[in-house]
Structures are given as structure tokens and as C-alpha cells.
Coordinates of C-alpha atoms and ligand atoms in Angstrom, one line a residue:
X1 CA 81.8 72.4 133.8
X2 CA 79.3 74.3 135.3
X3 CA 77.4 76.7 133.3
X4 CA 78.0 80.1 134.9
X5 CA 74.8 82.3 136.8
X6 CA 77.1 85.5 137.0
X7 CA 80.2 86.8 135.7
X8 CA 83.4 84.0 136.8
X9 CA 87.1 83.6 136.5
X10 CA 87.2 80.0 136.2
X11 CA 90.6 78.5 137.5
X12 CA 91.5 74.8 136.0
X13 CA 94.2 73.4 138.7
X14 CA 94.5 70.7 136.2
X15 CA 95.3 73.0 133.3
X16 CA 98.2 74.2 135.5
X17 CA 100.0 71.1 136.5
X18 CA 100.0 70.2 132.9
X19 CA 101.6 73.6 132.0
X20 CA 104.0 73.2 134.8
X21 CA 105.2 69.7 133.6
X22 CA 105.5 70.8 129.9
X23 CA 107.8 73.7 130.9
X24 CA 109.9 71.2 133.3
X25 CA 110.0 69.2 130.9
X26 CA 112.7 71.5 128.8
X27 CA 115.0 71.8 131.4
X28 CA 117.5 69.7 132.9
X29 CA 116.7 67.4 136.0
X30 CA 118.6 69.7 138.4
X31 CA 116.9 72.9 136.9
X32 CA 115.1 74.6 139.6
X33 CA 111.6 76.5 138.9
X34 CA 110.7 80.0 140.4
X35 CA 106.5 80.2 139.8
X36 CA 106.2 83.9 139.2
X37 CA 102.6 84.7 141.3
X38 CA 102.9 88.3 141.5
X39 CA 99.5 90.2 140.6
X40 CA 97.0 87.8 142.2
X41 CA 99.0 85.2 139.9
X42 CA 98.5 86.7 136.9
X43 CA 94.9 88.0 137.8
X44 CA 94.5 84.3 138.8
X45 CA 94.4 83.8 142.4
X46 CA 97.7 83.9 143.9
X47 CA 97.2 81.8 147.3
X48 CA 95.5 79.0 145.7
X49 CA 97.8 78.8 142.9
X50 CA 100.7 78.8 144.8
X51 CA 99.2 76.6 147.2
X52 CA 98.6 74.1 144.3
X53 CA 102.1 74.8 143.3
X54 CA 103.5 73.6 146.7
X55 CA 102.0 70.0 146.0
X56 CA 103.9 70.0 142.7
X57 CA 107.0 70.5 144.4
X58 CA 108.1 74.1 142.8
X59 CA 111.2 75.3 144.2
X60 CA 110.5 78.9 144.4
X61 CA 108.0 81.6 143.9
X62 CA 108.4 85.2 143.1
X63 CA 106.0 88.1 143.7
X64 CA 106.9 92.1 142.5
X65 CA 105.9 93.6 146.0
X66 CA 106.4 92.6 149.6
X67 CA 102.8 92.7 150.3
X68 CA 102.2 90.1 147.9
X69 CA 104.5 88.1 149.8
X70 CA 102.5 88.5 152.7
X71 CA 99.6 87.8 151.7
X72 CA 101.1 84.1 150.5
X73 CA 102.3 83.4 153.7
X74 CA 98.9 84.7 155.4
X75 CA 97.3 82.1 153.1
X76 CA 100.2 79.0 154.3
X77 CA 102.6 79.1 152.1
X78 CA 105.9 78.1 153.4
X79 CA 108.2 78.5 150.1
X80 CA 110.9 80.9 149.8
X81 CA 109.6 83.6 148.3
X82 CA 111.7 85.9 146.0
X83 CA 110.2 89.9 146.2
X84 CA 111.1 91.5 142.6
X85 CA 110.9 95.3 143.7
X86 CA 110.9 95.0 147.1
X87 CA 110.8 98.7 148.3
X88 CA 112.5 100.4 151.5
X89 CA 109.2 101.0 153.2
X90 CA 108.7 97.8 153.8
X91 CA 111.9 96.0 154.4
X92 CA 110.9 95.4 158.0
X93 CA 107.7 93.6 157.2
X94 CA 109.3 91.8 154.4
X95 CA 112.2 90.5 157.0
X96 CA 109.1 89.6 159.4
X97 CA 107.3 87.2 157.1
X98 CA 110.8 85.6 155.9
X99 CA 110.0 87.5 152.4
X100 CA 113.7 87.3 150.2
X101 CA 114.7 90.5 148.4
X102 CA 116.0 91.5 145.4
X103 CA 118.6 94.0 145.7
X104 CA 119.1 95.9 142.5
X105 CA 120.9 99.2 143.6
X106 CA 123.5 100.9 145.8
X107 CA 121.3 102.7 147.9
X108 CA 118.8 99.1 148.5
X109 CA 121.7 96.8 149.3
X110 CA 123.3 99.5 152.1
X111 CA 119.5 100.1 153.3
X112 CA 118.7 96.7 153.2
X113 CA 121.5 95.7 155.4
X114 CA 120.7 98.3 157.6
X115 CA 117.4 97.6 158.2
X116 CA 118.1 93.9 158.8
X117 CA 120.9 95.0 161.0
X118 CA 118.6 96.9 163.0
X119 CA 116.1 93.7 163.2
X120 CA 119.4 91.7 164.7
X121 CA 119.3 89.0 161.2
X122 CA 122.1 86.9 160.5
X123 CA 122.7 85.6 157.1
X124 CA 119.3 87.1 155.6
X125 CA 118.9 85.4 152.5
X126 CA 119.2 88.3 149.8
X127 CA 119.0 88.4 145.9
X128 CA 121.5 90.4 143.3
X129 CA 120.1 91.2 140.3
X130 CA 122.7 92.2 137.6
X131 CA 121.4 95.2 134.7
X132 CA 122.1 93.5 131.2
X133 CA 120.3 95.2 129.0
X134 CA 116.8 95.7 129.8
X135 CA 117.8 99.0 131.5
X136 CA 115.0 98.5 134.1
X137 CA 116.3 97.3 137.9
X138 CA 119.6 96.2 138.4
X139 CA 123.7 96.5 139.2
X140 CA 125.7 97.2 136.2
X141 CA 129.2 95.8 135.9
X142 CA 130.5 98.6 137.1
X143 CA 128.9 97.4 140.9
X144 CA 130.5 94.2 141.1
X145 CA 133.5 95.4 143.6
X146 CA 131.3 97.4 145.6
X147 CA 128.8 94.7 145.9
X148 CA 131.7 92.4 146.9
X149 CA 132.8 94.6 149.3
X150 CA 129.8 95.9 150.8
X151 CA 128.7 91.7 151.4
X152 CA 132.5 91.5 152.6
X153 CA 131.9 93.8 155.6
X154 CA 128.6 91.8 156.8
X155 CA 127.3 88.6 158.4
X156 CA 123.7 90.0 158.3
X157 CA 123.2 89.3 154.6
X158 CA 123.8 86.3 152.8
X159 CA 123.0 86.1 148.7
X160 CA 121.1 83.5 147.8
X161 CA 121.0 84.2 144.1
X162 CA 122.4 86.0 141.1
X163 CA 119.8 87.0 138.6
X164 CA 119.4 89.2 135.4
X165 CA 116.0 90.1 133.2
X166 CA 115.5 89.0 129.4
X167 CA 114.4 92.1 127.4
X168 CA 113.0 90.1 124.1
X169 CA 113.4 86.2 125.1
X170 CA 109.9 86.2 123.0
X171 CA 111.4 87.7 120.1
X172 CA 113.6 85.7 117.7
X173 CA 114.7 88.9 115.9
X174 CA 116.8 90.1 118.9
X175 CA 118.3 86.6 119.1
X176 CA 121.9 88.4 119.0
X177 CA 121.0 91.0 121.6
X178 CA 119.8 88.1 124.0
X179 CA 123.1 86.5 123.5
X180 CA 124.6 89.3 124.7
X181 CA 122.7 89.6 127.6
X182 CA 123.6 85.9 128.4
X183 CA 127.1 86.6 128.1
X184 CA 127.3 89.5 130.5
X185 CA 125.2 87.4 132.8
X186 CA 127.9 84.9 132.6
X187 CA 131.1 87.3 133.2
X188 CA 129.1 89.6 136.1
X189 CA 128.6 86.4 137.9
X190 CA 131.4 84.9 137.5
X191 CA 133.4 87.9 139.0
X192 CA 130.8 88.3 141.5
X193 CA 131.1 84.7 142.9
X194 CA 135.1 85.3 142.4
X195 CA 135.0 88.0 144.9
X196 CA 132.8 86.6 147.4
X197 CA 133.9 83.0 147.5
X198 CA 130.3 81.1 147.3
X199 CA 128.1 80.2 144.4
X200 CA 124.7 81.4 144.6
X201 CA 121.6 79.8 142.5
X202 CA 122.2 81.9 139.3
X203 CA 119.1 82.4 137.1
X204 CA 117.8 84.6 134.1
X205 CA 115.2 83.0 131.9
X206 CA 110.9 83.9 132.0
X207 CA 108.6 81.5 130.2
X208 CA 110.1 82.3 126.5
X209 CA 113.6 82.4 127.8
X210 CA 112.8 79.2 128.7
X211 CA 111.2 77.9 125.7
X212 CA 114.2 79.6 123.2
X213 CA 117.2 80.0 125.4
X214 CA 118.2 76.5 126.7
X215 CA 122.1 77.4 126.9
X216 CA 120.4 80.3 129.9
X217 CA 118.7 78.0 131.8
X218 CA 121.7 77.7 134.4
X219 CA 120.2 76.7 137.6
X220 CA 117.0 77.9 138.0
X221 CA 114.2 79.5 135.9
X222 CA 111.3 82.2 136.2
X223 CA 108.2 81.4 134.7
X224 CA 104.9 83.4 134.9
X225 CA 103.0 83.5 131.7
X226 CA 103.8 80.1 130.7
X227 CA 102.1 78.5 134.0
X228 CA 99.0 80.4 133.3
X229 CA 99.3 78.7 129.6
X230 CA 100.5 81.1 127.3
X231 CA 103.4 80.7 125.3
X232 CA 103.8 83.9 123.1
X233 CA 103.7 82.6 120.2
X234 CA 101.1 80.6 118.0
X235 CA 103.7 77.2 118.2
X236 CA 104.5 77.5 121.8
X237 CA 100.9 78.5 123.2
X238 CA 100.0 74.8 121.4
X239 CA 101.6 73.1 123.8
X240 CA 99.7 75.2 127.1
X241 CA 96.7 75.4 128.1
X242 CA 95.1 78.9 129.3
X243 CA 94.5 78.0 133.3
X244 CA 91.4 80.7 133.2
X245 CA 88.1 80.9 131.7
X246 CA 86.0 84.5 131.8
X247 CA 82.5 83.4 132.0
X248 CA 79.6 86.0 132.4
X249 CA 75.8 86.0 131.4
X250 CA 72.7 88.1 129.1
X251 CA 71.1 90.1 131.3
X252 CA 69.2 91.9 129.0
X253 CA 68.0 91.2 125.1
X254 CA 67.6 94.7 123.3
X255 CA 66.0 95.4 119.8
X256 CA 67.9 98.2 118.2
X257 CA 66.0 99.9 115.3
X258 CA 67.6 101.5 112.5
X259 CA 68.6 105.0 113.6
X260 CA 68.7 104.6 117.1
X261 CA 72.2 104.3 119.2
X262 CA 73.5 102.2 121.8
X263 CA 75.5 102.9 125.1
X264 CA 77.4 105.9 126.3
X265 CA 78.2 109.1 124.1
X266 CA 75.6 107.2 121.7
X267 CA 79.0 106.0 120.1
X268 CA 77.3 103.4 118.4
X269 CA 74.5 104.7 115.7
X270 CA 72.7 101.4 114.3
X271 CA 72.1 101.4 110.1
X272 CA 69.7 98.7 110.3
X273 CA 67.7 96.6 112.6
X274 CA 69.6 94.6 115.4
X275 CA 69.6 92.5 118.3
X276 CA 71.9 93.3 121.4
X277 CA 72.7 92.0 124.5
X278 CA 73.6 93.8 127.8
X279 CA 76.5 91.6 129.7
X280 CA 77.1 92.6 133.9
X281 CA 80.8 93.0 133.0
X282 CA 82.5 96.2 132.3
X283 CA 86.0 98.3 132.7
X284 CA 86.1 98.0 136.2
X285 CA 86.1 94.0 135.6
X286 CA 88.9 94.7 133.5
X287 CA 87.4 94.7 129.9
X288 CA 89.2 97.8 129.0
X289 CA 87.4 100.3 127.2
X290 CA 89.6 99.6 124.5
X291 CA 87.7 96.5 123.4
X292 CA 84.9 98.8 123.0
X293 CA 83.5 99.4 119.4
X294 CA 83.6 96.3 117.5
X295 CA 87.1 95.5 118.4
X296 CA 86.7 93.0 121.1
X297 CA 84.1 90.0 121.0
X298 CA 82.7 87.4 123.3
X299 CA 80.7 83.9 122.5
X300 CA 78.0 83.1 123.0
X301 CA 76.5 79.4 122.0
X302 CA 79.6 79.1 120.1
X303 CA 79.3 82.1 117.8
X304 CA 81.1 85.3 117.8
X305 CA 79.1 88.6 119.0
X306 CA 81.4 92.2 119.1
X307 CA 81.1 94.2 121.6
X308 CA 78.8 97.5 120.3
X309 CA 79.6 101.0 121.0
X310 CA 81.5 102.3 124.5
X311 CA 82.5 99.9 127.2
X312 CA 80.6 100.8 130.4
X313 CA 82.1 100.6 133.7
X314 CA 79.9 97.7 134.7
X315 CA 78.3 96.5 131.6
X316 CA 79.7 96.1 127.9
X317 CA 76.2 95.3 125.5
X318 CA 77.1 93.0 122.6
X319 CA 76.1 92.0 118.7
X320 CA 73.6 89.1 118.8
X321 CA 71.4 90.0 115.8
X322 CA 72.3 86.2 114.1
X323 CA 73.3 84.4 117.1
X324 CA 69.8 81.9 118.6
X325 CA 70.5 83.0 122.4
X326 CA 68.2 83.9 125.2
X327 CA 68.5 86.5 128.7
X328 CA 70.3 84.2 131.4
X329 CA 72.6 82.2 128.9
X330 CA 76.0 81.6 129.3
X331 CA 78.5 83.7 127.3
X332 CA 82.1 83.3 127.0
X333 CA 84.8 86.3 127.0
X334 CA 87.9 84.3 127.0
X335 CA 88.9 80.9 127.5
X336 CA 90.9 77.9 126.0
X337 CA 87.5 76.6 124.4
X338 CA 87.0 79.4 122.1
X339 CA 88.9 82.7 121.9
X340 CA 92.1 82.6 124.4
X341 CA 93.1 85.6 126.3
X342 CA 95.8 86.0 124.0
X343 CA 93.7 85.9 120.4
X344 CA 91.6 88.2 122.8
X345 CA 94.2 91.1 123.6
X346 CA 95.8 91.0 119.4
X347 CA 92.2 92.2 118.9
X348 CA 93.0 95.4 120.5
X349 CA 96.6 95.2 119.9
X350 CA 97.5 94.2 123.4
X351 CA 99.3 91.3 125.3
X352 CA 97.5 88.6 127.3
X353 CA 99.4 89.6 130.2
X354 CA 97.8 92.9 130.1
X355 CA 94.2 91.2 129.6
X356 CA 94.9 88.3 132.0
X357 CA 96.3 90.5 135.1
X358 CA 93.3 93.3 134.6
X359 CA 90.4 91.1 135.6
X360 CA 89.5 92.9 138.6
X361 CA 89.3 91.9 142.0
X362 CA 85.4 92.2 141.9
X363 CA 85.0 88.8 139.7
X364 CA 84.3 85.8 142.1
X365 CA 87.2 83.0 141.2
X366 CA 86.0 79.7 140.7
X367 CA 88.7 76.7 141.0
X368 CA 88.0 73.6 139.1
X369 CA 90.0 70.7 141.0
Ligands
PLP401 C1 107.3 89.0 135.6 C2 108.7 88.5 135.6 C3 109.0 87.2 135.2 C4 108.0 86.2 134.6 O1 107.9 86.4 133.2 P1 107.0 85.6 132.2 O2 107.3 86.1 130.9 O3 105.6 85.8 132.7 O4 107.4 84.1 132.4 C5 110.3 86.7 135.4 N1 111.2 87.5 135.9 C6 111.0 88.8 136.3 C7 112.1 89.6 136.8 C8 109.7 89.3 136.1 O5 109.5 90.6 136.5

């Protein structure tokens, strides 16, 4: 690897086609995978993963908003692509790039249908997503006639799936509540595909759904975090590899006497004589100011230095009184090699998907083929 000149997002393609073939690898033959690519992937880079994904043969992808749908078929991609919170606005550009809704509400299925009425569809493939729990987006059981109905009247619409959202797949403890959610995923689509006389895909499990809920695999899966090569748990993170490695540099080496302070607000008041070093990455990279003040560390030349004082918008100035480094080296913020982007978030009692999808789009990406 290439030792980095600036601050990178390194992207290992290889990391991610061994992530994708452990996660197929608990499912069933016939179980189709959904790559979830919304936010730039994750904060990856959303074209060239999915792109890469294509080659592995994924079945599916889903993004959260239409324009992230377009911006993967700008880029060639020719999946289906599933749009999680598609929004009325922008149901005529999402039926003009072949984008695939998820309809979660009264008022979205009747727009929808009006809208790709208006646009002379036929058949438009469509997505139903069922409320069981996480109280988010979604029909309720309560729907299932009127959703019947409604599809009853119509030719313009066809579903293509019949989904539901895990509120704690990642959490063992809520085992019993997850059931439950499995079970009224069952009966809502079993009286759904009753009523309208076709069987959809059905799917409902993320990355830890996955990895704890076999019996909810039914025919398809979701999976985001896992592809990017977390797990959410020590045990299952084992098993993936982290895709992305933040790289940046030492601009500056600082001596810090006793008594003086570093950074904004003078936050950080020094006791005794130290070294620091000024990093070109800040908050508006996505190293939230929250990692300021000794909670949040990068390496550099394999040891440990804490970030000192405030996090700066475009700088964060690190602890390197014992660490043998010079202005120009490399330094590490997260990465499979030393601290992962999941150690890195507990450290200020986040989640790596926070971390992971915050790198801003101002840091180059660098794939690694
Ligand atoms: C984001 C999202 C996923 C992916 O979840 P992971 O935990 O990253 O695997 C799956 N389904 C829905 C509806 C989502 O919003």
C-alpha cells in the first residue's frame, strides 16, 4: 500500500468481495442479496462499489433517496435499484431512471400511482413495506385490505416485494421482540399475497438479521454495514474485514511548554512539556468534534497519539510527546490494521455507521483493486 501524501479514504475492493462471500455464505443457495449503497455507500464510494458489486453478481441494491439512485445509474449501473424513502417530489425522476420505490403509506402508494399514471407506466415495479415494530416507515396490519384493493384497481403498479425493518437484529436481549416482528412479517404477507394473488420477493433481514436470524432470511436479504466489514459485535466483526482505511499526514510538529494551551477556546492547558502534531483533517472531514479532548486517537508509526484539545474544522492537532515521528509521515485514523472504525466510534460512545458515513465528501477516495 501506498504510503498516503494527504488525507485518503482508502477503498480495498478485495476486502469487499470477501465480506460479500462470508455473508452469502449464511444463507441458502436461492437467498437473494440487496447491497444497501445508500450514503456514498456508507461514506465509501457508492458508484464504484456498486459497480464492483455488479461483477459479483448481487441481485439488488438499495439506496435511502432517489437521487442516490440516480447518481448509480449516471455512473452505469444497470441493477434494480430499491429507493428506501423515496419521496413525492421526485417520483417522476425516480420513474425516469427505472429507480423502484418503497411504498410505506396511504398517501405514497395513491400518489405513486398517480404519478406513474400520469407518466403512461404499466406494471411499475413497486415495493410494500409492512410496520412491525420499529415504528419508523411502514403499513400496519390494519392496511392490508386497502393495499389490496388500491393494487386491485390498477395495471400501472406491480409489487415486486414485501419488506419489513429489524429494530434490534444486533441485540440478543430483544431476541423475543424480534421474533415478534418475524411473525407479523409472516401473517401481513401472507394475507397480503392472499389478496392479490402473486408472490412478491419477501425480505426483512440487515447485516445482523442476517448473522442471528436465519429462520428471517426468506428470500432475499439487506445488507449494508456488513459489506463495508462490520459486524456489530466483537465475534461477528472477526469474520469481516473493514473495506476503508482513513489515512492522513503531520503537517506540523509543535513543542508545547508547560503552561501554554493548544487549539481553539485554549481547551487544552498543558501540565508539562509536550510534543504535538497538527493533522490537515478536521469536522468538516467528518472527525466530529466529539473525538476532541483525548477521547479519540489516531496512529502513527504504530503507536497510539489522542487527539489534544477542540477539533478544528480543518485540522485536529494530536499527542506525540513518546511517539519517534517526523512532519510528512503517515498517520492512521482508522483502519483494519490498527484501530477499526468501530473501536474508533465506542471511543466516543458512537456507532461505526455514524463514523463511517461522516467522512465528508472533501476526502479524495482511493480504490485498491
Ligand atoms: C440501512 C438499511 C439496511 C442496512 O442495514 P445494515 O445494518 O447496514 O445491514 C437495511 N434495510 C433498511 C430498510 C435500511 O434502512
Amino acid at each position: 500500500m501506498p504510503k498516503a501524501q494527504e488525507t485518503v479514504l482508502e477503498i480495498d475492493l478485495n476486502a469487499l468481495k470477501h465480506n460479500f462471500t462470508h455473508l452469502k455464505s449464511k444463507l441458502k443457495n436461492h437467498t437473494k442479496v440487496l447491497a444497501v449503497v445508500k450514503a456514498f455507500a456508507y461514506g465509501n464510494d457508492a458508484r464504484e462499489i456498486a459497480k464492483y458489486l455488479e461483477t459479483l453478481n448481487v441481485d439488488y441494491f438499495a439506496v435511502a433517496y432517489a437521487n442516490e439512485g440516480v447518481a448509480l445509474r449516471e455512473a452505469g449501473v444497470t441493477k434494480s435499484i430499491l429507493v428506501l424513502h423515496p419521496i413525492a417530489v421526485n417520483f417522476k425522476t425516480l420513474i425516469a431512471y427505472c429507480l423502484e420505490p418503497n411504498l410505506y403509506s396511504k398517501k405514497i402508494l395513491e400518489t405513486f400511482i398517480k404519478v406513474a399514471s400520469e407518466e403512461n407506466q404499466t406494471n411499475y415495479p413497486v415495493h410494500i413495506k409492512f410496520n412491525t415494530g420499529l415504528n419508523r416507515l411502514g403499513f400496519d396490519e390494519s392496511n392490508i385490505d386497502f393495499i389490496a384493493n388500491t393494487l386491485d384497481k390498477t395495471n400501472v403498479v406491480k409489487v415486486k416485494s414485501l419488506f419489513s425493518h429489524l429494530a434490534a437484529s444486533e441485540d440478543l436481549n430483544e431476541r423475543e421482540f424480534t421474533l415478534n416482528q418475524i411473525n407479523k412479517f409472516k401473517k401481513y404477507s401472507e394475507k397480503l399475497i392472499d389478496l392479490i394473488g402473486y408472490a412478491p420477493i419477501r425480505h426483512m433481514c440487515n447485516t445482523s438479521g442476517i448473522l442471528n436470524y436465519p429462520e428471517a432470511h426468506f428470500d432475499m436479504v439487506r445488507t449494508g454495514i456488513g459489506l463495508y466489514g462490520f459486524g456489530n459485535s466483537v465475534k461477528e466483526s472477526k469474520n469481516l474485514k473493514p473495506i476503508a482505511t482513513l489515512k492522513t499526514i503531520i503537517s506540523q510538529i509543535h513543542t508545547i511548554e508547560k503552561g501554554e494551551s493548544v487549539g481553539y477556546n485554549r481547551a487544552f492547558k498543558s501540565e508539562l512539556l509536550l510534543m504535538t502534531a497538527t493533522l490537515p483533517i478536521g469536522h468538516a472531514d467528518g472527525i466530529n468534534r466529539i473525538y476532541g479532548n483525548g477521547k479519540g486517537f489516531v496512529t502513527i508509526n504504530g503507536k497510539k497519539a489522542p487527539i489534544v484539545g477542540n477539533v478544528c474544522m480543518d485540522m485536529i492537532m494530536v499527542n506525540i510527546t513518546n511517539i519517534d515521528c517526523q512532519e510528512g509521515d503517515e498517520v492512521i485514523v482508522f483502519g483494519p490494521e490498527y484501530t477499526s472504525a468501530e473501536t474508533l466510534a465506542e471511543s466516543a460512545s458512537t456507532i461505526s455507521y455514524e463514523l463511517i458515513t461522516s467522512i465528508s465528501q472533501r476526502v479524495k477516495r482511493v480504490l485498491l483493486k
